[in-house]
Coordinates of C-alpha atoms in Angstrom, one line a residue:
M1 CA -0.1 -0.3 -0.2
P2 CA 1.4 3.3 -0.5
P3 CA 2.3 5.2 2.6
V4 CA -0.1 7.8 4.0
S5 CA 2.4 10.5 3.8
S6 CA 1.9 10.0 -0.2
R7 CA -1.0 11.5 0.4
L8 CA 0.1 14.7 2.5
P9 CA 1.6 17.9 1.1
V10 CA 5.2 18.8 2.0
F11 CA 5.5 19.6 5.7
P12 CA 6.0 23.6 5.0
W13 CA 8.6 24.4 7.8
D14 CA 11.3 22.6 6.0
R15 CA 11.3 24.8 3.0
L16 CA 12.5 27.6 5.7
E17 CA 15.6 26.3 7.5
P18 CA 17.7 27.5 4.6
Y19 CA 16.3 31.2 5.5
K20 CA 16.5 30.3 9.0
A21 CA 20.2 29.6 9.1
T22 CA 20.8 33.1 6.9
A23 CA 18.7 34.9 10.1
A24 CA 20.2 33.3 13.0
A25 CA 24.4 34.5 11.2
H26 CA 23.5 37.9 12.6
P27 CA 25.8 39.2 14.4
D28 CA 22.8 40.2 17.0
G29 CA 21.2 36.6 17.0
L30 CA 17.8 35.5 15.1
V31 CA 14.9 36.8 15.5
D32 CA 11.9 34.1 15.1
L33 CA 8.4 35.8 13.8
S34 CA 7.7 33.4 11.9
V35 CA 5.9 30.3 14.0
G36 CA 3.9 32.1 16.6
T37 CA 4.9 30.1 20.1
P38 CA 4.2 31.3 23.0
V39 CA 7.2 32.3 24.8
D40 CA 6.4 34.3 27.5
P41 CA 5.6 32.3 31.1
V42 CA 2.8 29.9 32.1
P43 CA 1.0 32.0 34.6
P44 CA 2.0 30.9 38.2
L45 CA -1.4 29.6 39.4
I46 CA -1.6 27.4 36.2
Q47 CA 2.0 26.0 37.4
R48 CA 0.7 25.2 40.9
A49 CA -2.1 23.7 39.6
L50 CA -0.1 21.1 37.4
A51 CA 2.0 20.8 39.9
A52 CA -0.3 19.6 42.8
A53 CA -1.6 16.9 40.5
T54 CA 1.8 15.2 39.4
D55 CA 0.8 12.3 41.7
R56 CA -2.0 10.5 39.2
P57 CA -1.0 7.0 38.4
G58 CA -3.9 6.3 37.2
Y59 CA -5.3 6.5 33.5
P60 CA -6.9 10.0 32.9
T61 CA -10.2 10.0 31.3
V62 CA -11.2 11.1 27.3
W63 CA -14.4 12.9 28.6
G64 CA -12.1 14.6 31.4
T65 CA -13.2 15.2 34.9
P66 CA -16.3 16.3 36.1
A67 CA -15.1 19.3 37.2
L68 CA -12.8 20.1 34.0
R69 CA -16.1 19.8 32.3
D70 CA -17.5 22.4 34.5
A71 CA -14.6 24.7 33.7
I72 CA -15.2 24.2 29.9
S73 CA -18.9 24.8 30.1
G74 CA -18.7 27.7 32.1
W75 CA -15.8 29.4 30.1
C76 CA -18.2 28.9 26.9
E77 CA -21.3 30.5 28.9
R78 CA -19.5 33.3 30.7
R79 CA -16.8 34.6 27.8
L80 CA -18.7 33.2 24.2
G81 CA -22.5 33.7 25.8
A82 CA -23.8 30.4 25.1
R83 CA -26.1 28.8 26.6
E84 CA -27.4 25.7 28.0
V85 CA -23.6 24.3 27.2
G86 CA -23.9 21.3 29.5
H87 CA -21.1 18.3 30.0
A88 CA -22.3 16.4 27.3
N89 CA -21.9 19.7 24.8
V90 CA -17.8 19.5 25.8
L91 CA -15.0 18.1 25.1
P92 CA -11.4 18.2 26.2
V93 CA -9.0 17.4 23.1
V94 CA -4.8 17.1 23.2
G95 CA -4.5 20.3 21.7
S96 CA -6.4 21.6 18.4
K97 CA -4.2 20.6 15.9
E98 CA -5.1 17.1 16.7
L99 CA -8.3 17.8 16.7
V100 CA -8.6 19.4 13.5
A101 CA -6.2 16.7 11.4
W102 CA -8.5 14.0 12.5
L103 CA -11.6 15.2 13.2
P104 CA -12.5 13.9 9.4
I105 CA -11.5 10.4 10.5
Q106 CA -13.3 10.6 13.5
L107 CA -16.9 11.5 11.8
G108 CA -16.1 8.8 9.4
L109 CA -15.7 10.3 6.5
G110 CA -13.8 9.1 3.1
P111 CA -13.7 9.4 -0.4
G112 CA -17.1 10.4 -1.9
D113 CA -16.8 13.2 1.1
R114 CA -15.7 16.9 0.5
V115 CA -14.0 19.1 3.2
A116 CA -14.1 23.0 2.7
Y117 CA -12.1 25.6 4.4
P118 CA -10.9 29.1 3.6
R119 CA -8.5 29.8 0.4
L120 CA -6.1 31.6 3.1
A121 CA -5.8 29.2 6.1
Y122 CA -3.7 27.0 8.6
P123 CA -2.4 23.9 6.5
T124 CA -3.9 21.4 8.6
Y125 CA -7.9 21.8 7.5
E126 CA -6.6 20.4 4.3
V127 CA -3.9 17.7 5.8
G128 CA -7.4 16.3 8.0
A129 CA -9.2 16.3 4.6
R130 CA -6.5 14.4 3.3
L131 CA -5.9 11.7 5.7
A132 CA -9.8 10.7 5.6
G133 CA -9.3 10.4 1.8
A134 CA -11.8 13.1 1.3
E135 CA -12.1 16.1 -1.1
P136 CA -10.1 19.2 0.4
V137 CA -11.7 22.4 -1.2
V138 CA -11.2 26.3 -0.5
Y139 CA -13.4 28.7 -0.5
D140 CA -13.5 32.4 -0.9
S141 CA -17.6 32.6 0.3
P142 CA -18.9 29.8 2.4
T143 CA -22.5 30.2 1.1
E144 CA -21.5 30.0 -2.5
L145 CA -19.6 26.6 -2.5
D146 CA -21.6 23.6 -4.0
P147 CA -23.1 21.6 -0.8
T148 CA -22.8 18.1 -2.9
G149 CA -21.5 15.7 -0.8
L150 CA -19.9 18.7 1.5
R151 CA -19.2 17.1 4.8
L152 CA -17.5 19.3 7.0
L153 CA -17.4 23.6 6.5
W154 CA -14.3 25.1 8.6
L155 CA -14.5 28.6 9.3
N156 CA -11.6 29.9 11.1
S157 CA -12.0 33.4 12.9
P158 CA -10.3 35.2 14.1
S159 CA -8.5 34.2 10.8
N160 CA -4.7 32.4 10.9
P161 CA -2.6 33.4 9.0
T162 CA -4.6 36.8 7.7
G163 CA -6.4 38.2 11.8
R164 CA -9.5 38.7 9.6
V165 CA -12.8 38.7 11.8
L166 CA -16.1 37.3 10.6
S167 CA -19.2 39.8 11.2
A168 CA -22.0 38.5 13.4
D169 CA -23.7 38.8 9.9
E170 CA -21.2 36.6 8.1
L171 CA -21.6 34.3 11.1
R172 CA -25.1 34.3 11.3
E173 CA -25.8 33.4 7.6
T174 CA -23.2 30.5 7.1
V175 CA -24.9 28.9 10.3
R176 CA -28.6 29.2 8.3
W177 CA -26.2 27.9 5.0
A178 CA -24.7 25.3 6.6
R179 CA -28.2 24.0 8.6
E180 CA -30.1 24.6 5.3
H181 CA -28.0 21.9 3.6
G182 CA -26.9 19.5 6.1
V183 CA -23.4 19.8 6.7
L184 CA -21.3 20.3 9.6
L185 CA -20.0 23.4 10.8
A186 CA -16.5 23.6 12.7
S187 CA -15.7 27.1 14.1
D188 CA -11.6 27.1 14.7
E189 CA -12.1 30.3 17.5
C190 CA -8.6 29.6 18.8
Y191 CA -8.0 33.3 18.6
L192 CA -11.1 34.3 20.1
E193 CA -9.7 36.3 22.6
L194 CA -7.1 37.9 20.8
G195 CA -9.4 41.0 19.0
W196 CA -7.2 43.8 18.7
E197 CA -9.7 46.3 16.1
V198 CA -12.9 44.4 17.1
E199 CA -14.3 42.0 19.1
P200 CA -14.3 38.6 17.6
V201 CA -17.7 36.2 18.2
S202 CA -18.3 32.6 18.5
V203 CA -20.8 30.5 16.6
L204 CA -22.0 29.6 20.0
R205 CA -23.3 33.0 20.8
P206 CA -27.4 32.7 20.9
D207 CA -27.6 35.3 18.4
I208 CA -25.7 33.5 15.9
C209 CA -26.8 29.9 16.2
D210 CA -30.4 30.9 17.5
G211 CA -29.8 29.2 20.6
D212 CA -29.3 26.2 19.2
L213 CA -25.8 24.5 19.5
S214 CA -26.7 21.3 16.7
G215 CA -24.6 21.0 13.6
L216 CA -22.1 23.1 15.3
L217 CA -18.5 22.3 16.8
A218 CA -16.3 25.2 18.2
V219 CA -12.7 24.1 19.2
H220 CA -10.9 26.5 21.2
S221 CA -7.1 26.2 22.5
L222 CA -5.3 27.6 25.8
S223 CA -2.0 27.4 24.0
K224 CA -2.4 31.1 22.8
R225 CA -4.4 33.0 25.9
S226 CA -2.4 30.8 28.7
N227 CA 1.0 30.3 27.1
L228 CA 0.2 26.4 27.5
A229 CA 1.1 25.4 24.3
G230 CA 3.3 22.8 25.7
Y231 CA 0.8 21.7 27.4
R232 CA -1.6 20.8 24.5
A233 CA -4.0 21.8 26.0
A234 CA -7.8 22.7 24.0
F235 CA -11.3 21.1 23.8
V236 CA -14.1 21.4 21.5
A237 CA -18.0 22.4 22.5
G238 CA -21.1 22.4 20.6
D239 CA -23.9 19.5 19.2
A240 CA -24.3 17.2 21.7
E241 CA -24.9 14.2 19.5
I242 CA -21.6 15.2 17.6
I243 CA -19.7 15.2 20.8
G244 CA -20.9 11.9 22.2
E245 CA -19.7 10.4 18.8
L246 CA -16.5 11.6 19.1
L247 CA -16.3 10.7 22.4
K248 CA -17.3 7.2 21.4
V249 CA -14.2 6.9 19.2
R250 CA -11.5 9.0 21.4
K251 CA -12.2 6.1 23.9
H252 CA -11.2 3.3 21.6
G253 CA -8.0 5.4 20.5
G254 CA -7.1 6.5 24.1
M255 CA -6.9 10.2 23.2
M256 CA -6.8 11.5 26.5
T257 CA -5.6 15.0 28.3
P258 CA -2.8 13.8 30.5
A259 CA -4.3 14.3 34.1
P260 CA -2.4 17.4 35.3
V261 CA -2.9 18.7 32.5
Q262 CA -7.1 18.8 33.4
E263 CA -6.3 20.6 36.7
A264 CA -4.0 23.1 34.5
V265 CA -6.6 24.3 32.4
I266 CA -9.4 24.1 35.2
A267 CA -7.4 27.0 36.7
A268 CA -6.9 28.5 33.5
L269 CA -10.4 28.8 32.4
G270 CA -10.8 30.1 35.6
D271 CA -9.2 32.9 35.4
D272 CA -9.1 36.3 33.4
S273 CA -6.6 38.3 34.8
H274 CA -3.4 36.2 33.2
V275 CA -5.4 36.5 30.0
A276 CA -5.6 40.2 30.2
E277 CA -1.9 40.9 31.1
Q278 CA -0.9 38.2 28.5
R279 CA -2.7 40.7 26.1
E280 CA -1.3 43.6 27.1
R281 CA 1.9 42.1 26.1
Y282 CA 1.1 41.4 22.6
A283 CA -0.8 45.0 22.2
A284 CA 2.7 46.3 22.6
R285 CA 4.4 43.8 20.3
R286 CA 2.2 44.5 18.0
A287 CA 2.2 47.7 18.0
A288 CA 5.7 48.5 17.5
L289 CA 6.2 45.6 14.7
R290 CA 3.8 47.5 12.7
A291 CA 4.7 50.8 13.4
A292 CA 8.0 49.3 11.8
L293 CA 6.3 47.5 9.1
D294 CA 5.0 50.9 8.1
K295 CA 7.9 52.7 7.5
R296 CA 9.5 49.7 5.7
G297 CA 6.8 50.0 3.0
F298 CA 4.8 47.1 4.0
R299 CA 1.3 46.9 3.8
V300 CA -0.7 45.4 6.3
E301 CA -4.1 43.7 6.0
H302 CA -7.1 42.1 7.8
S303 CA -5.0 41.6 11.0
E304 CA -7.6 43.0 13.3
A305 CA -7.2 40.1 15.8
S306 CA -4.5 37.2 16.1
L307 CA -0.8 36.7 16.6
Y308 CA 0.1 37.9 13.2
L309 CA 0.3 40.8 10.9
W310 CA -0.6 40.0 7.5
A311 CA 2.4 42.0 5.0
T312 CA 3.0 42.6 1.4
R313 CA 5.8 44.5 -0.3
D314 CA 3.6 43.5 -3.3
E315 CA 6.4 41.2 -4.7
P316 CA 6.7 37.2 -4.3
C317 CA 6.8 36.5 -0.9
W318 CA 9.9 34.3 -0.5
D319 CA 11.7 37.8 -1.7
T320 CA 10.4 39.4 1.6
V321 CA 11.6 36.3 3.8
A322 CA 15.2 36.7 1.9
E323 CA 15.7 40.0 2.3
L324 CA 14.0 40.0 5.8
A325 CA 16.6 36.7 6.6
E326 CA 19.8 38.7 5.6
H327 CA 18.5 41.6 8.9
G328 CA 18.2 38.4 11.3
V329 CA 13.9 38.4 11.3
L330 CA 12.6 35.6 10.4
V331 CA 9.3 35.1 8.8
A332 CA 6.3 33.1 7.3
P333 CA 6.1 32.9 3.8
G334 CA 2.3 33.6 2.6
D335 CA 2.1 30.9 0.3
F336 CA 2.3 28.3 3.6
Y337 CA -1.3 29.1 3.6
G338 CA -2.3 28.8 0.5
P339 CA -1.5 30.2 -3.4
A340 CA -4.0 33.1 -2.3
G341 CA -0.5 34.6 0.3
E342 CA 1.9 34.5 -2.2
R343 CA 2.4 38.0 -2.1
F344 CA 2.4 38.3 1.6
V345 CA 4.5 37.3 4.5
R346 CA 3.1 36.5 8.0
V347 CA 4.6 37.9 10.7
A348 CA 4.0 37.0 14.7
F349 CA 4.2 39.2 17.4
T350 CA 5.3 36.2 19.9
A351 CA 9.0 36.7 20.8
T352 CA 10.3 38.5 23.4
D353 CA 10.4 42.0 24.1
E354 CA 13.9 42.4 23.7
R355 CA 13.6 40.0 20.3
V356 CA 10.8 42.3 19.1
A357 CA 12.8 45.6 20.1
A358 CA 16.0 44.4 17.8
A359 CA 13.1 43.5 14.9
V360 CA 12.0 47.1 14.6
R361 CA 15.4 48.3 15.3
R362 CA 16.6 46.0 12.5
L363 CA 13.7 47.0 10.1
S364 CA 13.4 50.8 11.1

């Protein structure tokens, strides 16, 4: 049989290695603004919760503890404005990328089924479709898709890579369209707490979904808002029937969030102050980098939310990557996220204050 990897695109980040080597040779060192991984400390209350739970020799459950489900349900109601989110509507997952990549398979999709996602998008949406043997389909407007064979529709607001935020009206219309055509709508909302110029909203908000969670999934991560990328802490919320099916499948697969991480998630979701502090750090870095990019002749589009600036000088993205690498600054080429990004770069503002200041000096 052909290897599964033959269905997949080349792992994009491997192509960036020569440019990373160039940037790392800068006398003042590398400023890596490409990946967007958190660099700030894990908040102490979360560290304490993890440490207090280290003596857990037994297996955790896939569904998580009742306390974890309470924390997720409560956060969805408090932060998203969702209503009647019970234990049957939530499921912890082992990082949001895992859920995105394996959701089509866990839903039973395969050849003859179609999975749609934005034309500019996180590459794992396509990977998930290809792992299942389904057909990946890109869109500019989801409601203009041909619904024939369409089983799963991904939204991503705020967007990675562009930072674009879908309006309440756009979300409402897409929910209506998906229900009309019997398509499961999965909304990747991992950057929802990082809105800068607008306030992102969830598909689970009652005025978006008419107070009805059927046919909807919302994916959330603690990697960005709580600096927990290393914990692999995330969850999905929505349609109880779909969540129940995923739970049955994932039990057989042993897809369990480790018990100490479950306790850390409870602490993280119960505290909003550390999120506000982290937002302030990111806001300052964002403002500094945006000003430096403006001075260097870049045009920033969208970028009203998320951890990235979507920037262009109207030249091939790899030319931009190469030129910035000579100054010791590494950014992500826009074509990692689809051919439509071939003249953009994605600039993350997740580096330390010191490294962001170094990048600003080099760009100015």
